[in-house]
Amino acid sequence: MRLLTHNMLASNVRGVTSGYPLKLEATNWCTKEVDLNADFIRGLLPKIDWRALVAATRALNLPELLPEEQPSEEEIFAEGAANVEGSAIRRIHHALLEIHVQQGALICPESGRSFPIEKGIPNMMLHEDEV
Amino acid sequence: MAASSAAARRLLLLRHRHLLPKRHLSSPFSSTSDGLDDGGGGGGRVKIFDRDLKRRHRDRAAWAAGETDALTGTVAENLLDRLEDCRKAFPSALCLGGSAGAVRRALRGRGGIEKLIMMDMSADMVKKWREVDDATGDGLETHFVVGDEEFLPIKESSQDLIISCLGLHWTNDLPGAMIQVTFLI
């Protein structure tokens, strides 16, 4: 499961009004390199919940990867930034698309319900008494 | 011999209908107490399909299914054909249940989809899609989630396009699922 997927998942256990963002607990994760596509990131960014993304990187013990505040668009999409090691767009690209959580859990912030992540696939199925 | 004695017993029962308690004779449709109550726990929701059983069917189907299937391939092709009529691009797409594997194969860059989430109730089905994707990946960002179409575990306003190819006809609450779908876009 990439952090981009985590950013779009929400808990919908019965009675929960805001099951977002899910708390990430990862016991095993890895990175896989993907080519950077600045236009893709540009289209994606308005839909990303920055705080949830930052919280996810912190949960993976990567406090340096992303700043608390979202960098400005000018900074992210500055000319040539994609080729600069450690630039904002590269870090965002790495956080969203290159980190794969293999094993762990997603915890609903309201009910505490734990959704398992197995072999990189989060299981969001609810039990019968939760719907 | 056994058959004729059973028939005789049935005849006896019919003759003595008037001796049976009345509620056993009334039709479930005319009764006010029988037939409508599913034994509780349903919270008033009508349960047409056994979703748990359906999930197990799909688990089994995941093992039995081949890599390609001409029938679902054709349906997916007809469905995705509509994307060619759209000028708009849909970078983030969600594919719900059914023949998502066929959709994935037939997509071939249509609709400007750059990121696809494939979701199904069956963990084995999702695992299978993932294995196929790992083996034949064409670079499309594909994400895999196990989830229920009736209770979509996706954040509001996070998708551009929702596809379902032969997937939503097993839902008990189709309007409810469609309402959730509109929230996601």
Coordinates of N, CA and C in Angstrom, one line a residue, chain B residues 44-181:
Chain B
G44 N -33.3 -3.0 9.9 CA -34.3 -2.6 8.9 C -33.8 -2.6 7.5
R45 N -32.6 -3.0 7.3 CA -32.1 -3.1 5.9 C -32.5 -4.4 5.3
V46 N -32.9 -4.3 4.0 CA -33.4 -5.5 3.3 C -32.2 -6.3 2.8
K47 N -32.2 -7.5 3.1 CA -31.0 -8.3 2.8 C -31.4 -9.3 1.7
I48 N -31.1 -9.0 0.5 CA -31.4 -9.8 -0.6 C -30.3 -10.8 -0.9
F49 N -29.1 -10.3 -0.9 CA -28.0 -11.2 -1.1 C -27.2 -11.4 0.1
D50 N -26.7 -12.6 0.3 CA -25.8 -12.9 1.4 C -24.4 -12.5 1.0
R51 N -24.0 -11.3 1.5 CA -22.7 -10.7 1.0 C -21.5 -11.6 1.5
D52 N -21.7 -12.2 2.6 CA -20.6 -13.0 3.1 C -20.4 -14.2 2.3
L53 N -21.5 -14.8 1.9 CA -21.4 -16.0 1.0 C -20.8 -15.5 -0.4
K54 N -21.3 -14.4 -0.8 CA -20.8 -13.8 -2.1 C -19.3 -13.6 -2.1
R55 N -18.8 -13.1 -1.0 CA -17.4 -12.9 -0.8 C -16.6 -14.2 -0.9
R56 N -17.2 -15.2 -0.3 CA -16.5 -16.6 -0.4 C -16.6 -17.1 -1.8
H57 N -17.7 -16.9 -2.5 CA -17.8 -17.3 -3.9 C -16.6 -16.6 -4.7
R58 N -16.4 -15.4 -4.4 CA -15.4 -14.6 -5.2 C -14.0 -15.1 -4.8
D59 N -13.8 -15.5 -3.5 CA -12.5 -16.0 -3.1 C -12.2 -17.3 -4.0
R60 N -13.3 -18.1 -4.1 CA -13.1 -19.3 -4.9 C -12.9 -19.0 -6.3
A61 N -13.7 -18.0 -6.8 CA -13.5 -17.7 -8.3 C -12.1 -17.2 -8.6
A62 N -11.5 -16.5 -7.6 CA -10.2 -16.0 -7.8 C -9.2 -17.1 -8.1
W63 N -9.4 -18.3 -7.4 CA -8.5 -19.4 -7.7 C -8.8 -20.1 -9.0
A64 N -10.1 -20.1 -9.3 CA -10.5 -20.8 -10.5 C -10.3 -20.0 -11.8
A65 N -10.3 -18.7 -11.7 CA -10.3 -17.9 -12.9 C -8.9 -17.9 -13.7
G66 N -9.0 -17.9 -15.0 CA -7.8 -17.8 -15.8 C -7.3 -16.4 -15.9
E67 N -6.2 -16.3 -16.7 CA -5.6 -14.9 -16.9 C -6.5 -14.0 -17.7
T68 N -7.1 -14.6 -18.7 CA -8.0 -13.8 -19.5 C -9.4 -14.5 -19.7
D69 N -10.4 -13.7 -20.0 CA -11.7 -14.3 -20.2 C -12.4 -13.5 -21.3
A70 N -12.8 -14.2 -22.4 CA -13.3 -13.5 -23.5 C -14.6 -12.7 -23.2
L71 N -15.4 -13.3 -22.4 CA -16.7 -12.7 -22.1 C -16.6 -11.4 -21.3
T72 N -15.9 -11.5 -20.2 CA -15.7 -10.3 -19.4 C -14.8 -9.3 -20.1
G73 N -13.9 -9.8 -20.9 CA -13.1 -8.9 -21.7 C -13.9 -8.0 -22.7
T74 N -14.9 -8.7 -23.3 CA -15.8 -8.0 -24.2 C -16.6 -6.9 -23.5
V75 N -17.2 -7.3 -22.3 CA -18.0 -6.4 -21.5 C -17.1 -5.2 -21.1
A76 N -15.9 -5.4 -20.6 CA -15.0 -4.3 -20.2 C -14.7 -3.4 -21.4
E77 N -14.5 -4.1 -22.6 CA -14.2 -3.3 -23.8 C -15.4 -2.4 -24.1
N78 N -16.6 -2.9 -24.0 CA -17.8 -2.1 -24.3 C -18.0 -0.9 -23.3
L79 N -17.6 -1.2 -22.1 CA -17.8 -0.2 -21.1 C -16.8 0.9 -21.3
L80 N -15.5 0.5 -21.5 CA -14.4 1.5 -21.5 C -14.5 2.3 -22.9
D81 N -15.2 1.7 -23.8 CA -15.4 2.4 -25.1 C -16.0 3.8 -24.9
R82 N -16.8 3.9 -23.8 CA -17.4 5.2 -23.6 C -16.4 6.3 -23.2
L83 N -15.3 5.8 -22.6 CA -14.3 6.8 -22.2 C -13.7 7.5 -23.5
E84 N -13.8 6.9 -24.6 CA -13.3 7.5 -25.8 C -14.1 8.6 -26.3
D85 N -15.4 8.7 -25.8 CA -16.3 9.8 -26.2 C -16.1 11.0 -25.3
C86 N -15.3 10.8 -24.2 CA -15.1 12.0 -23.3 C -13.8 12.7 -23.6
R87 N -13.9 14.0 -23.6 CA -12.7 14.8 -23.9 C -12.0 15.0 -22.6
K88 N -12.7 14.9 -21.5 CA -12.1 15.1 -20.2 C -11.1 14.0 -19.8
A89 N -10.1 14.3 -19.1 CA -9.2 13.2 -18.6 C -9.6 12.9 -17.1
F90 N -9.4 11.7 -16.7 CA -9.7 11.3 -15.4 C -8.5 10.7 -14.7
P91 N -7.6 11.5 -14.1 CA -6.4 11.0 -13.6 C -6.6 9.9 -12.5
S92 N -7.5 10.2 -11.6 CA -7.7 9.2 -10.5 C -9.0 8.4 -10.7
A93 N -8.9 7.1 -10.8 CA -10.0 6.3 -11.1 C -10.1 5.2 -10.0
L94 N -11.4 4.8 -9.8 CA -11.6 3.7 -8.8 C -12.4 2.6 -9.5
C95 N -12.0 1.4 -9.5 CA -12.7 0.3 -10.1 C -13.3 -0.6 -9.0
L96 N -14.6 -0.7 -9.1 CA -15.3 -1.4 -8.0 C -15.7 -2.8 -8.4
G97 N -15.1 -3.8 -7.8 CA -15.6 -5.2 -7.8 C -15.7 -5.7 -9.2
G98 N -16.4 -6.8 -9.4 CA -16.7 -7.4 -10.6 C -15.4 -7.8 -11.4
S99 N -15.5 -7.5 -12.7 CA -14.3 -7.8 -13.6 C -13.3 -6.7 -13.7
A100 N -12.8 -6.3 -12.5 CA -11.8 -5.2 -12.5 C -10.5 -5.7 -13.2
G101 N -10.3 -6.9 -13.2 CA -9.1 -7.5 -13.9 C -9.2 -7.2 -15.4
A102 N -10.4 -7.5 -15.9 CA -10.7 -7.3 -17.3 C -10.6 -5.8 -17.7
V103 N -11.1 -4.9 -16.8 CA -11.0 -3.5 -17.0 C -9.5 -3.1 -17.1
R104 N -8.8 -3.6 -16.1 CA -7.3 -3.2 -16.1 C -6.6 -3.6 -17.4
R105 N -7.0 -4.8 -17.9 CA -6.3 -5.2 -19.1 C -6.8 -4.4 -20.3
A106 N -8.1 -4.0 -20.3 CA -8.7 -3.4 -21.5 C -8.5 -1.9 -21.5
L107 N -7.9 -1.3 -20.4 CA -7.8 0.1 -20.3 C -7.0 0.8 -21.3
R108 N -5.8 0.3 -21.5 CA -4.8 0.7 -22.5 C -4.8 2.3 -22.7
G109 N -4.6 2.9 -21.6 CA -4.4 4.4 -21.6 C -5.6 5.2 -21.9
R110 N -6.8 4.6 -21.9 CA -8.0 5.4 -22.2 C -8.4 6.2 -21.0
G111 N -9.1 7.3 -21.3 CA -9.6 8.2 -20.2 C -8.6 9.0 -19.5
G112 N -7.4 8.9 -19.9 CA -6.3 9.7 -19.2 C -6.1 9.2 -17.8
I113 N -6.4 8.0 -17.5 CA -6.3 7.5 -16.2 C -4.8 7.3 -15.8
E114 N -4.4 7.9 -14.7 CA -3.0 7.8 -14.3 C -2.8 7.0 -13.0
K115 N -3.9 6.9 -12.3 CA -3.9 6.2 -11.0 C -5.2 5.4 -10.9
L116 N -5.1 4.1 -10.7 CA -6.3 3.3 -10.6 C -6.3 2.5 -9.3
I117 N -7.4 2.7 -8.6 CA -7.6 1.8 -7.4 C -8.5 0.7 -7.8
M118 N -8.0 -0.5 -7.5 CA -8.9 -1.7 -7.8 C -9.4 -2.2 -6.4
M119 N -10.7 -2.3 -6.3 CA -11.3 -2.7 -5.0 C -12.2 -3.8 -5.1
D120 N -12.2 -4.7 -4.2 CA -13.1 -5.9 -4.2 C -13.4 -6.3 -2.8
M121 N -14.5 -7.0 -2.6 CA -14.7 -7.6 -1.2 C -13.8 -8.8 -0.9
S122 N -13.4 -9.4 -2.0 CA -12.7 -10.7 -1.8 C -11.2 -10.4 -1.7
A123 N -10.5 -10.7 -0.6 CA -9.1 -10.5 -0.5 C -8.3 -11.3 -1.5
D124 N -8.8 -12.5 -1.7 CA -8.1 -13.4 -2.7 C -8.2 -12.9 -4.1
M125 N -9.3 -12.3 -4.4 CA -9.5 -11.7 -5.8 C -8.5 -10.5 -5.9
V126 N -8.4 -9.7 -4.9 CA -7.5 -8.5 -5.0 C -6.1 -9.0 -5.1
K127 N -5.7 -10.0 -4.3 CA -4.4 -10.6 -4.4 C -4.0 -11.1 -5.8
K128 N -5.0 -11.7 -6.4 CA -4.8 -12.3 -7.7 C -4.6 -11.1 -8.7
W129 N -5.4 -10.1 -8.6 CA -5.2 -8.9 -9.5 C -3.8 -8.4 -9.3
R130 N -3.4 -8.3 -8.1 CA -2.1 -7.7 -7.8 C -0.9 -8.6 -8.4
E131 N -1.1 -9.9 -8.3 CA -0.1 -10.8 -8.8 C 0.0 -10.6 -10.3
V132 N -1.1 -10.5 -11.0 CA -1.2 -10.3 -12.4 C -0.5 -9.0 -12.8
D133 N -0.8 -8.0 -12.0 CA -0.3 -6.6 -12.2 C 1.2 -6.6 -12.1
D134 N 1.7 -7.3 -11.0 CA 3.1 -7.3 -10.8 C 3.9 -8.0 -11.9
A135 N 3.2 -9.0 -12.5 CA 3.8 -9.7 -13.6 C 3.8 -9.0 -14.9
T136 N 2.7 -8.2 -15.2 CA 2.5 -7.6 -16.5 C 2.5 -6.1 -16.5
G137 N 2.9 -5.5 -15.3 CA 2.7 -4.1 -15.1 C 3.2 -3.2 -16.3
D138 N 2.3 -2.3 -16.7 CA 2.6 -1.5 -17.8 C 2.9 0.0 -17.4
G139 N 3.2 0.1 -16.1 CA 3.6 1.4 -15.6 C 2.4 2.2 -15.0
L140 N 1.2 1.8 -15.2 CA 0.1 2.5 -14.6 C 0.1 2.3 -13.1
E141 N 0.0 3.4 -12.4 CA -0.1 3.4 -10.9 C -1.3 2.6 -10.5
T142 N -1.2 1.4 -10.0 CA -2.4 0.6 -9.6 C -2.3 0.4 -8.1
H143 N -3.4 0.6 -7.4 CA -3.5 0.5 -6.0 C -4.5 -0.6 -5.7
F144 N -4.3 -1.3 -4.6 CA -5.2 -2.4 -4.3 C -5.8 -2.3 -2.9
V145 N -7.1 -2.4 -2.8 CA -7.8 -2.3 -1.6 C -8.9 -3.3 -1.5
V146 N -9.0 -3.9 -0.3 CA -10.1 -4.8 0.0 C -11.2 -4.0 0.7
G147 N -12.4 -4.0 0.1 CA -13.4 -3.2 0.7 C -14.8 -3.5 0.2
D148 N -15.8 -3.1 0.9 CA -17.2 -3.4 0.5 C -17.8 -2.3 -0.3
E149 N -18.4 -2.7 -1.5 CA -19.0 -1.6 -2.3 C -20.2 -0.9 -1.6
E150 N -20.8 -1.5 -0.6 CA -21.9 -0.9 0.1 C -21.4 0.1 1.1
F151 N -20.1 0.0 1.5 CA -19.5 0.9 2.5 C -18.1 1.3 2.0
L152 N -18.1 2.2 1.0 CA -16.9 2.5 0.4 C -15.9 3.2 1.3
P153 N -14.7 2.6 1.5 CA -13.8 3.1 2.5 C -12.9 4.2 1.9
I154 N -13.4 5.0 1.0 CA -12.6 6.0 0.3 C -13.0 7.4 0.7
K155 N -12.0 8.3 0.8 CA -12.3 9.7 1.2 C -13.1 10.4 0.2
E156 N -14.0 11.3 0.7 CA -14.8 12.1 -0.2 C -14.0 12.9 -1.2
S157 N -14.6 13.2 -2.4 CA -14.0 14.1 -3.4 C -12.5 13.7 -3.7
S158 N -12.2 12.4 -3.7 CA -10.8 12.1 -4.0 C -10.6 11.4 -5.4
Q159 N -11.7 11.1 -6.1 CA -11.6 10.4 -7.4 C -12.2 11.3 -8.5
D160 N -11.8 10.9 -9.7 CA -12.3 11.6 -10.9 C -13.3 10.7 -11.6
L161 N -13.2 9.4 -11.5 CA -14.0 8.5 -12.2 C -14.2 7.2 -11.4
I162 N -15.4 6.7 -11.4 CA -15.6 5.4 -10.8 C -16.1 4.4 -11.8
I163 N -15.5 3.3 -12.0 CA -15.9 2.3 -12.9 C -16.4 1.0 -12.2
S164 N -17.4 0.4 -12.6 CA -17.8 -0.9 -12.1 C -18.2 -1.7 -13.3
C165 N -17.5 -2.8 -13.5 CA -17.8 -3.7 -14.6 C -18.3 -5.0 -14.1
L166 N -19.6 -5.2 -14.2 CA -20.2 -6.5 -13.7 C -20.0 -6.6 -12.2
G167 N -20.1 -5.5 -11.4 CA -19.7 -5.6 -10.0 C -20.8 -5.2 -9.1
L168 N -21.7 -4.3 -9.5 CA -22.6 -3.7 -8.5 C -24.0 -4.4 -8.4
H169 N -24.2 -5.4 -9.2 CA -25.5 -6.1 -9.1 C -25.7 -7.0 -7.9
W170 N -24.6 -7.2 -7.2 CA -24.7 -8.1 -6.0 C -24.9 -7.2 -4.7
T171 N -25.1 -5.9 -4.9 CA -25.2 -5.1 -3.7 C -26.7 -5.2 -3.2
N172 N -26.9 -5.2 -1.9 CA -28.2 -5.1 -1.4 C -28.8 -3.7 -1.4
D173 N -28.0 -2.7 -1.2 CA -28.4 -1.4 -1.2 C -27.8 -0.6 -2.4
L174 N -28.3 -0.8 -3.6 CA -27.7 -0.2 -4.7 C -27.8 1.4 -4.7
P175 N -29.0 1.9 -4.3 CA -29.0 3.4 -4.3 C -28.0 3.9 -3.2
G176 N -27.9 3.3 -2.1 CA -26.9 3.7 -1.1 C -25.5 3.7 -1.6
A177 N -25.2 2.6 -2.4 CA -23.8 2.5 -3.0 C -23.6 3.6 -4.0
M178 N -24.6 3.9 -4.8 CA -24.5 5.0 -5.8 C -24.3 6.3 -5.2
I179 N -25.0 6.6 -4.0 CA -24.9 7.8 -3.3 C -23.5 8.0 -2.8
Q180 N -22.9 6.9 -2.3 CA -21.5 7.0 -1.8 C -20.6 7.3 -3.0
V181 N -20.9 6.7 -4.1 CA -20.1 6.9 -5.3 C -20.1 8.4 -5.7

